């Protein structure tokens, strides 16, 4: 088949490109710090969610040095609610490494040596920030490529073939001349035209070259192998307030799930449901713990979590246990979203949370 025209896609992009807070204006070079930060934030997170959080993060850490020199607690607090908290730890570590190097590596291989940067992210930063001739394979590019070439093999097994086909777009001299714009054009095509459901093929600049469109397979592709059922784990947490209504929080160990983030103390998360007596035996203090009505649920990548909550108030003259004591609104800002759901369950959320 005749490959689609990169010039046609770039012409469409020049007229219809999305305006995004991390994207450079037409004709200007993108700031590597902005590209890197946006790509890390966009891992497992939607553009709609990242937009305002990107601006807020940038206001607090306006450049690489500000991020690298900030205490981890400040970075963790600003990341709270975005989820996938290993990203924040790697972001902070990578900022310090880049600063020590004197600047960003400009190649895909060099970028891939940094913490938290895998093959896709390295390719995206290299293409967008440094105009490297590489096509990053995200979900949008996979979908566009699978439909253009009518690839019926199911994901994830189809990834190597889709990657090879996507890199083949660069055989077109128009794509090689503007690899950063070409990459973002593919992103925008997948996000706005070649969408997962009900793609608007009539408006697609590559419609005539699309094999899936000719075969009537557009909405069926890309095919995906069935996902295994997500297991459920159970936990019990203990919300302690002092006489002034401040919330007691502890910081989790630096490694592991939610590493380094603040938490409402609780049991481990396990497959078996916690019996009340068993859970109360693990309460952090000997107090009159009262159960909150209902449960809080949260879904992680590999498991779903169901949490019960017990509440108590510290007697006025009792010594406060070590940790961080915050007003409910401050706690809602500082806690990851899974823990904020417990504040909502207790009726002291201090404001909305991001599920």
CSV table of N, CA, C and O in Angstrom, one decimal, residues 236-240 247-253 257-269 284 305 307 309 322-326 331 334-340 342-343:
chain,number,residue,atom,x,y,z
A,236,UNK,N,-7.7,-1.3,56.6
A,236,UNK,CA,-8.5,-0.5,57.7
A,236,UNK,C,-7.5,0.6,58.1
A,236,UNK,O,-6.3,0.4,58.3
A,237,UNK,N,-8.1,1.8,58.2
A,237,UNK,CA,-7.3,3.0,58.5
A,237,UNK,C,-7.9,3.7,59.7
A,237,UNK,O,-9.1,3.5,60.0
A,238,UNK,N,-7.1,4.4,60.4
A,238,UNK,CA,-7.4,5.0,61.7
A,238,UNK,C,-7.2,6.6,61.6
A,238,UNK,O,-6.1,7.0,61.6
A,239,UNK,N,-8.3,7.3,61.7
A,239,UNK,CA,-8.3,8.7,61.5
A,239,UNK,C,-8.3,9.4,62.9
A,239,UNK,O,-9.3,9.2,63.6
A,240,UNK,N,-7.2,10.0,63.3
A,240,UNK,CA,-7.1,10.6,64.7
A,240,UNK,C,-7.1,12.1,64.5
A,240,UNK,O,-6.4,12.7,63.8
A,247,UNK,N,-5.7,16.8,61.8
A,247,UNK,CA,-5.6,15.4,61.4
A,247,UNK,C,-4.2,14.9,61.6
A,247,UNK,O,-3.2,15.6,61.2
A,248,UNK,N,-4.0,13.7,62.1
A,248,UNK,CA,-2.7,13.1,62.3
A,248,UNK,C,-2.4,12.3,61.0
A,248,UNK,O,-3.1,11.4,60.6
A,249,UNK,N,-1.2,12.6,60.5
A,249,UNK,CA,-0.7,11.9,59.3
A,249,UNK,C,0.7,11.4,59.5
A,249,UNK,O,1.5,12.0,60.3
A,250,UNK,N,1.0,10.3,58.9
A,250,UNK,CA,2.4,9.8,58.9
A,250,UNK,C,2.9,9.7,57.5
A,250,UNK,O,2.1,9.6,56.5
A,251,UNK,N,4.2,9.7,57.3
A,251,UNK,CA,4.8,9.6,56.0
A,251,UNK,C,5.2,8.1,55.8
A,251,UNK,O,5.8,7.4,56.6
A,252,UNK,N,4.8,7.6,54.6
A,252,UNK,CA,5.1,6.2,54.3
A,252,UNK,C,6.6,6.0,54.0
A,252,UNK,O,7.3,7.0,53.7
A,253,UNK,N,7.0,4.8,54.1
A,253,UNK,CA,8.5,4.5,53.7
A,253,UNK,C,8.8,5.0,52.3
A,253,UNK,O,7.9,5.1,51.5
A,257,UNK,N,4.8,1.2,47.0
A,257,UNK,CA,3.6,1.9,46.6
A,257,UNK,C,3.3,3.2,47.5
A,257,UNK,O,3.4,3.1,48.7
A,258,UNK,N,3.1,4.3,46.8
A,258,UNK,CA,2.9,5.6,47.5
A,258,UNK,C,4.1,6.0,48.4
A,258,UNK,O,4.0,6.7,49.4
A,259,UNK,N,5.3,5.5,48.0
A,259,UNK,CA,6.5,5.7,48.7
A,259,UNK,C,6.7,7.2,49.0
A,259,UNK,O,6.7,8.0,48.1
A,260,UNK,N,7.0,7.6,50.3
A,260,UNK,CA,7.3,8.9,50.6
A,260,UNK,C,6.1,9.8,50.8
A,260,UNK,O,6.3,11.0,51.1
A,261,UNK,N,4.9,9.3,50.5
A,261,UNK,CA,3.7,10.2,50.6
A,261,UNK,C,3.2,10.1,52.0
A,261,UNK,O,3.4,9.2,52.8
A,262,UNK,N,2.3,11.1,52.4
A,262,UNK,CA,1.6,11.1,53.6
A,262,UNK,C,0.5,10.1,53.6
A,262,UNK,O,-0.1,9.9,52.5
A,263,UNK,N,0.1,9.6,54.8
A,263,UNK,CA,-1.0,8.7,54.8
A,263,UNK,C,-1.7,8.8,56.1
A,263,UNK,O,-1.2,9.4,57.1
A,264,UNK,N,-3.0,8.3,56.1
A,264,UNK,CA,-3.7,8.1,57.4
A,264,UNK,C,-3.3,6.7,57.9
A,264,UNK,O,-3.4,5.8,57.1
A,265,UNK,N,-2.7,6.6,59.1
A,265,UNK,CA,-2.2,5.3,59.5
A,265,UNK,C,-3.2,4.2,59.4
A,265,UNK,O,-4.4,4.4,59.5
A,266,UNK,N,-2.7,3.0,59.1
A,266,UNK,CA,-3.7,1.8,58.9
A,266,UNK,C,-3.0,0.5,58.9
A,266,UNK,O,-1.7,0.4,59.1
A,267,UNK,N,-3.7,-0.5,58.6
A,267,UNK,CA,-3.2,-1.9,58.5
A,267,UNK,C,-2.5,-2.0,57.1
A,267,UNK,O,-2.6,-1.1,56.3
A,268,UNK,N,-2.0,-3.2,56.9
A,268,UNK,CA,-1.5,-3.5,55.5
A,268,UNK,C,-2.7,-3.7,54.6
A,268,UNK,O,-3.8,-3.9,55.1
A,269,UNK,N,-2.5,-3.8,53.3
A,269,UNK,CA,-3.6,-4.1,52.4
A,269,UNK,C,-3.4,-5.5,51.9
A,269,UNK,O,-2.3,-5.9,51.4
A,284,UNK,N,-3.0,2.3,66.0
A,284,UNK,CA,-1.8,2.9,66.4
A,284,UNK,C,-1.8,3.4,67.9
A,284,UNK,O,-0.7,3.5,68.5
A,305,UNK,N,-8.8,-1.6,45.8
A,305,UNK,CA,-8.6,-1.5,47.2
A,305,UNK,C,-10.0,-1.0,47.9
A,305,UNK,O,-10.6,-0.1,47.4
A,307,UNK,N,-11.4,0.1,51.6
A,307,UNK,CA,-10.9,0.5,53.0
A,307,UNK,C,-12.1,0.8,53.9
A,307,UNK,O,-13.0,1.5,53.5
A,309,UNK,N,-12.9,2.6,57.8
A,309,UNK,CA,-12.3,3.7,58.6
A,309,UNK,C,-12.8,3.7,60.0
A,309,UNK,O,-14.0,3.5,60.2
A,322,UNK,N,4.1,11.4,67.2
A,322,UNK,CA,4.9,12.0,66.2
A,322,UNK,C,4.3,11.8,64.8
A,322,UNK,O,3.7,10.8,64.5
A,323,UNK,N,4.5,12.8,64.0
A,323,UNK,CA,3.9,12.8,62.6
A,323,UNK,C,3.6,14.2,62.2
A,323,UNK,O,4.2,15.2,62.8
A,324,UNK,N,2.8,14.4,61.3
A,324,UNK,CA,2.4,15.7,60.8
A,324,UNK,C,0.9,15.9,61.2
A,324,UNK,O,0.1,15.1,60.9
A,325,UNK,N,0.6,17.1,61.8
A,325,UNK,CA,-0.7,17.4,62.2
A,325,UNK,C,-1.2,18.6,61.3
A,325,UNK,O,-0.6,19.7,61.3
A,326,UNK,N,-2.2,18.3,60.5
A,326,UNK,CA,-2.7,19.3,59.5
A,326,UNK,C,-4.2,19.6,59.7
A,326,UNK,O,-4.9,18.7,60.0
A,331,UNK,N,-4.7,18.8,54.9
A,331,UNK,CA,-4.5,17.4,54.7
A,331,UNK,C,-5.1,17.0,53.4
A,331,UNK,O,-4.5,16.2,52.7
A,334,UNK,N,-2.5,17.7,50.8
A,334,UNK,CA,-1.2,17.0,50.9
A,334,UNK,C,-1.3,15.5,50.7
A,334,UNK,O,-0.3,14.9,50.3
A,335,UNK,N,-2.5,15.0,50.9
A,335,UNK,CA,-2.6,13.5,50.8
A,335,UNK,C,-2.8,13.0,49.4
A,335,UNK,O,-3.4,13.8,48.6
A,336,UNK,N,-2.4,11.8,49.0
A,336,UNK,CA,-2.7,11.2,47.7
A,336,UNK,C,-4.2,11.0,47.7
A,336,UNK,O,-4.9,10.9,48.7
A,337,UNK,N,-4.8,10.8,46.5
A,337,UNK,CA,-6.2,10.7,46.4
A,337,UNK,C,-6.8,9.5,47.1
A,337,UNK,O,-7.9,9.6,47.6
A,338,UNK,N,-6.1,8.4,47.2
A,338,UNK,CA,-6.6,7.2,47.9
A,338,UNK,C,-6.9,7.6,49.3
A,338,UNK,O,-7.9,7.1,49.9
A,339,UNK,N,-6.0,8.4,50.0
A,339,UNK,CA,-6.2,8.8,51.4
A,339,UNK,C,-7.3,9.9,51.5
A,339,UNK,O,-8.0,9.9,52.5
A,340,UNK,N,-7.4,10.7,50.5
A,340,UNK,CA,-8.4,11.8,50.6
A,340,UNK,C,-9.8,11.2,50.6
A,340,UNK,O,-10.7,11.7,51.2
A,342,UNK,N,-10.7,8.7,52.3
A,342,UNK,CA,-11.0,8.5,53.7
A,342,UNK,C,-11.5,9.7,54.4
A,342,UNK,O,-12.3,9.6,55.3
A,343,UNK,N,-10.9,10.9,54.1
A,343,UNK,CA,-11.4,12.1,54.7
A,343,UNK,C,-12.8,12.4,54.3
A,343,UNK,O,-13.6,12.8,55.1
